[in-house]
Coordinates of C-alpha atoms in Angstrom, one line a residue:
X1 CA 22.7 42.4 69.3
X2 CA 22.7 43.5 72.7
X3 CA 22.3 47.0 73.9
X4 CA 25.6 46.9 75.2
X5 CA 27.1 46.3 71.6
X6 CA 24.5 48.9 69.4
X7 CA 25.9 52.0 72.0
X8 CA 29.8 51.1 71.8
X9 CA 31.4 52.6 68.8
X10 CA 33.8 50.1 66.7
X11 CA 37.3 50.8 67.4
X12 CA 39.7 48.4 65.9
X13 CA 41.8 46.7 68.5
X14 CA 45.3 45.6 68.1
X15 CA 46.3 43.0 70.7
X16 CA 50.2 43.2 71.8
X17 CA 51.6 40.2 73.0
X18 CA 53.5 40.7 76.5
X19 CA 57.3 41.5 75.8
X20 CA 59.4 38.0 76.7
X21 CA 61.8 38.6 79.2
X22 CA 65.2 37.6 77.9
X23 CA 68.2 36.6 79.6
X24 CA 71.0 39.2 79.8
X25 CA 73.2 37.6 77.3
X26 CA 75.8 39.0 75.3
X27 CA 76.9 37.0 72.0
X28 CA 79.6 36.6 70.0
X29 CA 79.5 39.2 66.5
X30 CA 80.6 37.7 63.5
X31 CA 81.5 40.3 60.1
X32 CA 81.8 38.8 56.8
X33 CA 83.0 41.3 54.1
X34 CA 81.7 41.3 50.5
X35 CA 82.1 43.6 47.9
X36 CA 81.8 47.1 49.4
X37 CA 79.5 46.4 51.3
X38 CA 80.1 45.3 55.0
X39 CA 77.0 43.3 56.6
X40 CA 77.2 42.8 60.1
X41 CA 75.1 40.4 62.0
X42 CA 74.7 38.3 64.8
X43 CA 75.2 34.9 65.5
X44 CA 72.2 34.2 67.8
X45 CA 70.6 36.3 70.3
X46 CA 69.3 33.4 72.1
X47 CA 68.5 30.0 71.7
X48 CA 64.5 28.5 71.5
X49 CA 65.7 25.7 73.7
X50 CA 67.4 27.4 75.5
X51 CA 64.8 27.9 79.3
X52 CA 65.4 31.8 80.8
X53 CA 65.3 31.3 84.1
X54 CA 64.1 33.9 86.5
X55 CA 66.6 36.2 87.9
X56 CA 67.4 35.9 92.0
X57 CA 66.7 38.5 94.1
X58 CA 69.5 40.6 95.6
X59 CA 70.4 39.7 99.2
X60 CA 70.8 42.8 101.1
X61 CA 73.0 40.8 103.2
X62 CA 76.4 41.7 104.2
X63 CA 78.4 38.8 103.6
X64 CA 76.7 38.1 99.8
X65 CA 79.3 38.4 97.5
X66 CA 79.3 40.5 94.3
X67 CA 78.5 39.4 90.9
X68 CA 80.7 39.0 88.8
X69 CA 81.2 40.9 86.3
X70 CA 81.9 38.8 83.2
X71 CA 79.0 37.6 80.4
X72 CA 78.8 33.9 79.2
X73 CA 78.9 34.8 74.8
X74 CA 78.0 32.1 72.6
X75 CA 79.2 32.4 69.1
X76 CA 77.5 30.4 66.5
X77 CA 77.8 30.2 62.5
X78 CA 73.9 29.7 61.5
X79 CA 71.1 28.8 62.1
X80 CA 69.8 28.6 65.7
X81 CA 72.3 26.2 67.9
X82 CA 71.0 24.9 71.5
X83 CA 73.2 26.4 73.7
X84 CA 74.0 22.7 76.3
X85 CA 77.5 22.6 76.1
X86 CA 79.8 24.5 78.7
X87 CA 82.4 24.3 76.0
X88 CA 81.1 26.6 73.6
X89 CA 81.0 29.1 76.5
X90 CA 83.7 31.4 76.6
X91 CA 83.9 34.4 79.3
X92 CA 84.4 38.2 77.4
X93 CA 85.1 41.1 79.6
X94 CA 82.7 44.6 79.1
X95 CA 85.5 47.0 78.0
X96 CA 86.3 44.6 74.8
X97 CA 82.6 44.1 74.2
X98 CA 82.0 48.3 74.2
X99 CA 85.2 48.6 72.0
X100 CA 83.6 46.4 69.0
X101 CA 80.5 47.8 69.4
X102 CA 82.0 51.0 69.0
X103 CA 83.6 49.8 65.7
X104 CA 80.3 48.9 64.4
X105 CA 78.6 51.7 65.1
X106 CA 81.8 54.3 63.3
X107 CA 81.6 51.9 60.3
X108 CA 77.7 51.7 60.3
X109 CA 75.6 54.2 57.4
X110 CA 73.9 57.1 59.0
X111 CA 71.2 56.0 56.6
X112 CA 69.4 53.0 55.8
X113 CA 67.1 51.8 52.9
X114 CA 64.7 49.5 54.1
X115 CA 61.2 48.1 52.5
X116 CA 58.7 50.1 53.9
X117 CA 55.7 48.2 51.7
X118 CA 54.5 47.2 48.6
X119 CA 52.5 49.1 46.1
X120 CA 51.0 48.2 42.7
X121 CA 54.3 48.1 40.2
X122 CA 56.4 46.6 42.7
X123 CA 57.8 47.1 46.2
X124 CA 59.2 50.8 47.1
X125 CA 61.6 51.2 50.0
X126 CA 62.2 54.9 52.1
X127 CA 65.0 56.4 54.0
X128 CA 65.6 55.3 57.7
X129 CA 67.5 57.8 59.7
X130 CA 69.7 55.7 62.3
X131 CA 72.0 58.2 63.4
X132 CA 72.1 62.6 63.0
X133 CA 75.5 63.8 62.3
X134 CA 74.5 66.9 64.5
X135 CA 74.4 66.6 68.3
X136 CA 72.7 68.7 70.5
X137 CA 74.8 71.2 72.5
X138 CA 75.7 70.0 76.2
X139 CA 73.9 72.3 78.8
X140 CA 76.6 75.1 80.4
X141 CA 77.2 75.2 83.9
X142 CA 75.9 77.6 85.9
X143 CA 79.0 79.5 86.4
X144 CA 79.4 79.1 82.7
X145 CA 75.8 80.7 82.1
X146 CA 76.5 83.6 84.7
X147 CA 79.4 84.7 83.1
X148 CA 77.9 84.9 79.6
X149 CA 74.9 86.6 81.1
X150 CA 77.4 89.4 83.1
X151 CA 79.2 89.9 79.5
X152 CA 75.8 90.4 77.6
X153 CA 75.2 93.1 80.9
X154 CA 78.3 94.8 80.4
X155 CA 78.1 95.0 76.6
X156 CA 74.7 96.9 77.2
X157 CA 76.6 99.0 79.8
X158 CA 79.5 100.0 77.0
X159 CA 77.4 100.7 74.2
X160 CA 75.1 103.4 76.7
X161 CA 78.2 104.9 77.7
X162 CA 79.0 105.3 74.0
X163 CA 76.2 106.9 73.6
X164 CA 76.4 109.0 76.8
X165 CA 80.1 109.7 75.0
X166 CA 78.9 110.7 71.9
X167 CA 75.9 113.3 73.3
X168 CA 78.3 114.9 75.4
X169 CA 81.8 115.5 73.9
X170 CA 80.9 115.2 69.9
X171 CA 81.0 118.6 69.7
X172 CA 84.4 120.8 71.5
X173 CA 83.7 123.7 72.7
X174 CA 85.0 126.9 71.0
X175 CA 87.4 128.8 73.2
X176 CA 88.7 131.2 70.4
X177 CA 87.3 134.7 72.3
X178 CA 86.6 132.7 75.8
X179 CA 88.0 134.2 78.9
X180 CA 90.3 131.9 80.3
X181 CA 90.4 133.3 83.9
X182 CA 86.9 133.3 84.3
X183 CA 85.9 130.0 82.7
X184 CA 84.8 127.2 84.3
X185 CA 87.0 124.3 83.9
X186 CA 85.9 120.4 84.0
X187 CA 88.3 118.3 86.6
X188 CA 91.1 116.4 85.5
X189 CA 90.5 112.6 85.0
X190 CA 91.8 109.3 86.4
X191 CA 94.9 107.6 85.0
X192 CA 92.0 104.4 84.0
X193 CA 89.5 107.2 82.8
X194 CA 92.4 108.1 80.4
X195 CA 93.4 104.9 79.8
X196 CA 89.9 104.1 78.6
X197 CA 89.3 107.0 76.6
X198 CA 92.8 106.5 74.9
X199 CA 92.4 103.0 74.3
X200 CA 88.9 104.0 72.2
X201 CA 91.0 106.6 69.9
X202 CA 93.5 103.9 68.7
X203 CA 90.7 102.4 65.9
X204 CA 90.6 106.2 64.7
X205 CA 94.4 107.0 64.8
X206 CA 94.3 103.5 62.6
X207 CA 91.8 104.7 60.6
X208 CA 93.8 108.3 60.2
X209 CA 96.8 106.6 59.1
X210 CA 95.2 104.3 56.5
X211 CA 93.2 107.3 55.1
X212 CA 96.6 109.0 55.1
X213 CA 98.7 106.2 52.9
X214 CA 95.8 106.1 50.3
X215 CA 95.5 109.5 49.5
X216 CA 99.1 109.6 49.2
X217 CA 98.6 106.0 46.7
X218 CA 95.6 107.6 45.0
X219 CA 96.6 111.1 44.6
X220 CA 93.1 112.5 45.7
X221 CA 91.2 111.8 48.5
X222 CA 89.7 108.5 49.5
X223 CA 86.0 108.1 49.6
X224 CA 84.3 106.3 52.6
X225 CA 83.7 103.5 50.7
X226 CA 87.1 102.5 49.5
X227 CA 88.4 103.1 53.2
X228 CA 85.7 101.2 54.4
X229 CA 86.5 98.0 52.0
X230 CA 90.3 98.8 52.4
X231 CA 89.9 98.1 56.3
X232 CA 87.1 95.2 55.7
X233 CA 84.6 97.1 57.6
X234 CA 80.9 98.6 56.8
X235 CA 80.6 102.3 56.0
X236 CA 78.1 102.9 59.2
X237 CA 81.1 100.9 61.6
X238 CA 83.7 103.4 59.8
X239 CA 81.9 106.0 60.9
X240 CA 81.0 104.8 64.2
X241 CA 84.7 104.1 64.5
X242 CA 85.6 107.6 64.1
X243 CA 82.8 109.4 66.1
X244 CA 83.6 107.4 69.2
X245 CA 87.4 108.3 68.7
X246 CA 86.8 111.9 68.3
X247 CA 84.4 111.8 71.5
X248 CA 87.2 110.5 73.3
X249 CA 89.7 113.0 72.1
X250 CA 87.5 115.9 72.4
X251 CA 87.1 115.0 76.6
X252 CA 90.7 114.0 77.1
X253 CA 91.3 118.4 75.7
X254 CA 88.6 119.7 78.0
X255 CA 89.4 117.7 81.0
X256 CA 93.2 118.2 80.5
X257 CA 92.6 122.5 80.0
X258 CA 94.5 122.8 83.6
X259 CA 97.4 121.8 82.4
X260 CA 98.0 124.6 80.3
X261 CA 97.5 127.3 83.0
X262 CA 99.6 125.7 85.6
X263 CA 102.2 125.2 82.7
X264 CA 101.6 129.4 82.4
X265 CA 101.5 130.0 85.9
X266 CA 104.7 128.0 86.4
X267 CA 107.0 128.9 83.5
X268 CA 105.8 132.6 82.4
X269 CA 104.5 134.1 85.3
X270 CA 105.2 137.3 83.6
X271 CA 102.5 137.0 81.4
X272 CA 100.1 135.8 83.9
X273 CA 98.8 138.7 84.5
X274 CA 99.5 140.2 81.0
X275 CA 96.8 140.8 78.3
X276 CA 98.8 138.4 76.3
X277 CA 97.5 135.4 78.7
X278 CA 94.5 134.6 76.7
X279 CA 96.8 134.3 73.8
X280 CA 99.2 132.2 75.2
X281 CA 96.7 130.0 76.6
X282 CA 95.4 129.5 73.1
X283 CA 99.1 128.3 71.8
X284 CA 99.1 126.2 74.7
X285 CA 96.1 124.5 73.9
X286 CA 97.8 123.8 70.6
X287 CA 100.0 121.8 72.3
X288 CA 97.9 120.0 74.1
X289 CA 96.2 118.8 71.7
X290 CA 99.3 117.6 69.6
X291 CA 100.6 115.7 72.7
X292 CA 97.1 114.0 73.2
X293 CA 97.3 113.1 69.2
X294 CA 101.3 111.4 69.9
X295 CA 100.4 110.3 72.9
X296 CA 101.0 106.8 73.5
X297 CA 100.3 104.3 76.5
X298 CA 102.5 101.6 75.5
X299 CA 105.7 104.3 76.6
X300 CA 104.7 104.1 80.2
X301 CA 104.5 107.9 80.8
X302 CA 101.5 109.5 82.0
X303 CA 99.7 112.7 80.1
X304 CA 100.5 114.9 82.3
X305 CA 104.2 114.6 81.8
X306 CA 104.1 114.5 78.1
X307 CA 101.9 117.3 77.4
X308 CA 103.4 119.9 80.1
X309 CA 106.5 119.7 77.3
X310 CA 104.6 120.4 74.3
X311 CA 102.7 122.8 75.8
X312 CA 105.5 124.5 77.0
X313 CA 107.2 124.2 73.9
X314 CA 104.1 125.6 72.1
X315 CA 104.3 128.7 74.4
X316 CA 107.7 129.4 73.5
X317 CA 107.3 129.6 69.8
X318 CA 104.6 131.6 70.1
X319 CA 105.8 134.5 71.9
X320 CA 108.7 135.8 69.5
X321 CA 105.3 135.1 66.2
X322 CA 103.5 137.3 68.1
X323 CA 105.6 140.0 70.1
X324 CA 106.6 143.7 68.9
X325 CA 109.9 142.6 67.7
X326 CA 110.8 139.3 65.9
X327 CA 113.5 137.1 67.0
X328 CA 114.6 133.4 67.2
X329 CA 112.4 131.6 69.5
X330 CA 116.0 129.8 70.9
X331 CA 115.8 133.6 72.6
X332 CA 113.0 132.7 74.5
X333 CA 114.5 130.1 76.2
X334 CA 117.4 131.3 76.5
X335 CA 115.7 134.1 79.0
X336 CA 114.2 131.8 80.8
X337 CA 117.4 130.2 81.9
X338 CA 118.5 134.1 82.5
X339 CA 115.5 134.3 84.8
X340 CA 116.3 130.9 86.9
X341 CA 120.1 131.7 87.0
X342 CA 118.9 135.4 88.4
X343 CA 116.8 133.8 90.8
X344 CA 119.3 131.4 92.0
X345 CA 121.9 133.9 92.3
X346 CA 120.1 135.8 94.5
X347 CA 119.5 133.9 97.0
X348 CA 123.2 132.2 96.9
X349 CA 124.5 136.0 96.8
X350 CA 121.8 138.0 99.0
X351 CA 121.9 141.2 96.4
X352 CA 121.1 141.7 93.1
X353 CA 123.7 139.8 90.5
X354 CA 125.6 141.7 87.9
X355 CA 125.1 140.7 84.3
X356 CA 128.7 139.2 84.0
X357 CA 128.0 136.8 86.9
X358 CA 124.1 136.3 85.3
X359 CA 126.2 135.2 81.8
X360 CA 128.4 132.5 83.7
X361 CA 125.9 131.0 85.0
X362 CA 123.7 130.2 81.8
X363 CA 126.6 129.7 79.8
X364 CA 127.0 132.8 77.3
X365 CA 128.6 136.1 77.0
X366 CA 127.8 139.3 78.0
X367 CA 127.0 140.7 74.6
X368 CA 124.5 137.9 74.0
X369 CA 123.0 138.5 77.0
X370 CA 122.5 142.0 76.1
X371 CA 121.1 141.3 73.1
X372 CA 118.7 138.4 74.4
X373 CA 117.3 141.2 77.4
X374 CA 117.1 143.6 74.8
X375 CA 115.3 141.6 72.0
X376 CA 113.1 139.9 74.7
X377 CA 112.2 143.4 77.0
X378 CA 108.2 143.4 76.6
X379 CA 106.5 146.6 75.0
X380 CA 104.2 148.8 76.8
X381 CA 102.2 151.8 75.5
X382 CA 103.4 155.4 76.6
X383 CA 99.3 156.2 77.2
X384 CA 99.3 153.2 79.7
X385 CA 98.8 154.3 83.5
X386 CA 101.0 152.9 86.1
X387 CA 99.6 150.8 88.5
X388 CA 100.9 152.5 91.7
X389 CA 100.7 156.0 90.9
X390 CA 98.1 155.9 88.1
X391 CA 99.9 158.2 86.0
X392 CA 101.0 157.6 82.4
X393 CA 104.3 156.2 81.5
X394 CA 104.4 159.4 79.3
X395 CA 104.6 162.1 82.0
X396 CA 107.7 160.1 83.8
X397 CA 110.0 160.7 81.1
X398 CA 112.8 163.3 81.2
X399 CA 114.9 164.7 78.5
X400 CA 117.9 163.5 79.2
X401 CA 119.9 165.6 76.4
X402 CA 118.8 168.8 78.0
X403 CA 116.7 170.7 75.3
X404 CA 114.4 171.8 78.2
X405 CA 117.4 172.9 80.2
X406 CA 116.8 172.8 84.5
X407 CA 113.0 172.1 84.4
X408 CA 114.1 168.4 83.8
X409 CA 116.3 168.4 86.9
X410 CA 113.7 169.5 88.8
X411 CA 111.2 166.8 87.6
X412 CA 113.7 163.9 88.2
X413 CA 113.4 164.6 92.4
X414 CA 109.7 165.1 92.0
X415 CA 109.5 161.6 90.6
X416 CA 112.2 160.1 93.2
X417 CA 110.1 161.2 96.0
X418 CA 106.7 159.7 94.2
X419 CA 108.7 156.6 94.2
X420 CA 109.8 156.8 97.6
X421 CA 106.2 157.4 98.9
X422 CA 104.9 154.1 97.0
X423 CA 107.8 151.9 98.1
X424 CA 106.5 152.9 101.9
X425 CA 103.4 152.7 101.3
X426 CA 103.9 149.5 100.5
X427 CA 105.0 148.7 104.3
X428 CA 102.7 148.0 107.0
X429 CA 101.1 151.0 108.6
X430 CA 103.3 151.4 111.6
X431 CA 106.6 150.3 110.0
X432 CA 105.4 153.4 107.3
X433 CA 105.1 155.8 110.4
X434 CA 108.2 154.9 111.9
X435 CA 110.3 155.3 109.3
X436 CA 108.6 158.6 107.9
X437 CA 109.0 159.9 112.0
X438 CA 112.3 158.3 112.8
X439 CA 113.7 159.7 109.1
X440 CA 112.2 163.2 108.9
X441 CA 110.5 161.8 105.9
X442 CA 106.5 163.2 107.0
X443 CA 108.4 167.2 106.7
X444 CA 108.2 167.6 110.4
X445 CA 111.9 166.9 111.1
X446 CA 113.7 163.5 112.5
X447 CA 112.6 162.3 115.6
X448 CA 113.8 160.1 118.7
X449 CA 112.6 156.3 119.6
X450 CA 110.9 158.0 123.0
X451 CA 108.8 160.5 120.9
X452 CA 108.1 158.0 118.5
X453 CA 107.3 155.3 121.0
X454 CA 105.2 158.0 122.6
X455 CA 103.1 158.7 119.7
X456 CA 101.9 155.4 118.9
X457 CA 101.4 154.5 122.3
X458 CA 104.2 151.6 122.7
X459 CA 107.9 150.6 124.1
X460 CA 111.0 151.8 122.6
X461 CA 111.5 148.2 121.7
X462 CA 108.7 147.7 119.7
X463 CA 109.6 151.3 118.0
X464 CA 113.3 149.3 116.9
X465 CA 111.4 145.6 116.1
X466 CA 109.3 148.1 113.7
X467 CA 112.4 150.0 112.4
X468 CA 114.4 146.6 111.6
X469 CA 111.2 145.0 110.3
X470 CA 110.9 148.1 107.6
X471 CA 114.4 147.8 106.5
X472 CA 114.4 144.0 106.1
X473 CA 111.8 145.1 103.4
X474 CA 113.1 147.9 101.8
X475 CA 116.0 145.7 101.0
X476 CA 114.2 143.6 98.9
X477 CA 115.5 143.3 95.3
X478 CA 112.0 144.5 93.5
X479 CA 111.7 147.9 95.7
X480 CA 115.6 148.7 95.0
X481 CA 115.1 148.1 91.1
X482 CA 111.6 150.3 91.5
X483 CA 113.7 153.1 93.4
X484 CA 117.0 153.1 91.2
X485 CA 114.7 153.9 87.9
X486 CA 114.5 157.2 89.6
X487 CA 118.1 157.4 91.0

């Protein structure tokens, strides 16, 4: 042996013949049926005599003609056939072809036993897969893939403003000694902020109700786990459920807190001021929170709307619980009507009205109006001091039957001319000094518009603009009512 031969290793070689090229021919199929089982094979794929010749180049040309498109099938029984005569040829079109092909390959096994070899007790055969049942999953578009990339973006976004919900508004805050006038309130929210949070407390008000049936069913109530298998749902989604619902009701209260002091400011102003507001806002927080638990979105009505009438109606029932006397809370409104129908007749009028024209307007006599101002007339302390004259309530009462004979007369001027010195000072200063001048009022005697004008250092003109200006005022309904206490 050659050097050559002794270095090269020894590979077995396998020599492949060169594939034939075959001539594009499609042949008739022939199916015979047997038993059950259906064998379909083909005539002939091509003939030995038959010479391939070698396909033509395309001509590039523009008057070549196309192809056609039809196939030359030759269908023969057995055996190889030489394929000489034109009349065996038939034409077969491509769409009728693809049909029976189609057929074939529906009615065809998935699987095939074939003989793989031979061993030593016989032949064995193994499983051929032709064809999966499974097909792989066609590629999305792009816009296709976008779009289920922005949902998996905004599902991460939701579920961080869950958790963003449930850190912050978990907990309410406890506003049972808070003072209302100097707390801080949080703005009130969007209509699609509320819409939001609303739409998140539905699986909780669900969840409420359910709750509600079967303790009613069971007689006792339900455990988590027989809601949670009521409702087909885990015991950790329950609760997640109801923690994201309470969230949302807890921020809908606190961002919706202004509603119940404009609902004060507008419908008791009376109390406004009163030591009684913190109470009231308290019942109208009640309220609130029972119009943001009926709330519903599907009625088309906004929050604001709905819960100004419960708080309002809170409010009302409140006042006669918690007031010095007890009475039907139908009272309550009842004086506020008295209060607009006041109002409106005064300004129709241009004086104070009487209490028969007051009880026509509302509707009722004058006996039931009595009683309603009676029942209704807030109570004050006799030790409390009076805001214009700082004095206690107690030292302005007289004894009207007498028992301290003329030292109450004398009292009852005393206190007129207290009353008279508040209302002006209530003027500005130089409508105060013209009347006290013009009026003998200072204790130095009446005086002219020339003096007067002299004094201050202006025309007689402006001395009567200042003297009309003062009684415009003293006119006013709330300084006559002060004055005629003491009348």
């Amino acid at each position: 042996m050659g050097s050559a031969a002794v270095q090269a290793p020894f590979v077995p070689v396998r020599r492949c013949s060169p594939p034939l090229r075959r001539p594009f021919l499609l042949l008739t199929l022939n199916s015979s049926h047997s038993s059950s089982v259906r064998s379909v094979r083909c005539s002939a794929l091509t003939s030995p005599a038959v010479k391939v010749k070698s396909p033509r180049k395309k001509s590039l040309s523009k008057g070549s003609t196309k192809q056609s498109k039809r196939v030359h099938a030759v269908s023969l029984e057995a055996g190889p056939v030489s394929v000489s005569s034109s009349s065996q040829n038939t034409d077969l079109n491509y769409d009728e072809v693809a049909e029976q092909l189609e057929n074939i390959y529906k009615l065809s096994p998935a699987k095939v036993v074939e003989k793989i070899g031979e061993g030593q007790d016989g032949e064995f055969g193994g499983m051929r897969l032709v064809r999966g049942k499974r097909r792989k999953a066609k590629r999305l578009s792009m816009e296709k893939r976008v779009a289920v990339k922005r949902k998996k973006n905004e599902e991460r976004i939701v579920e961080d403003n869950y958790e963003g919900l449930l850190r912050e508004n978990l907990v309410l805050w406890n506003l049972s000694g808070a003072d209302w006038k100097m707390m801080k309130i949080p703005p009130v929210l969007k209509f699609a902020e509320q819409t939001k949070l609303f739409k998140l407390m539905q699986p909780m008000k669900a969840i409420n109700e359910l709750k509600e049936s079967l303790r009613n069913d069971l007689q006792r109530e339900p455990s988590d786990g027989e809601l949670a298998a009521k409702i087909n749902m885990t015991v950790p989604e329950l609760g997640r459920h109801m923690k994201v619902g309470q969230a949302a009701r807890n921020k809908l209260i606190k961002h919706n807190l202004r509603l119940v002091i404009y609902a004060i400011n507008k419908h008791f102003a009376e109390f406004a001021t009163n030591e009684r507001f913190d109470d009231l806002c308290q019942a109208g927080m009640n309220g609130l929170i029972t119009s943001i638990d009926r709330f519903e979105l599907k009625r088309g009505s906004r929050l604001s709307t709905y819960g100004l009438l419960w708080i309002r109606h809170s409010i009302i029932r409140s006042i006669p619980a918690s007031s010095f006397t007890r009475y039907p809370h139908t009272f309550q409104s009842t004086k506020q009507e008295i209060q607009k129908a006041k109002l409106q007749l005064l300004f129709d009028l241009g004086r104070t009205p009487t209490e028969e024209e007051i009880a026509k307007k509302v509707g009722i006599t004058r006996e039931k109006y009595q009683d309603i101002v009676k029942a209704t007339r807030p109570v004050y302390s006799l030790n409390v001091k009076h805001r214009v004259t700082q004095e206690e309530l107690i030292n302005g009462i007289t004894d009207t039957y007498g028992f301290r004979g003329d030292k109450s007369r004398r009292q009852s001027p005393a206190l007129l001319r207290l009353a008279l010195d508040d209302v002006l000072d209530s003027l500005r200063p130089k409508e105060n000094i013209v009347i006290r001048q013009r009026y003998g009022l200072d204790g130095k005697g009446e005086r002219t518009l020339s003096e007067i004008a002299g004094n201050l250092n202006i025309t007689k003109e402006m001395v009567r603009k200042y003297e009309l200006k003062a009684f415009m005022k003293l006119k006013h309904p709330a300084r006559l009512d002060y004055l005629r206490k003491y009348i």
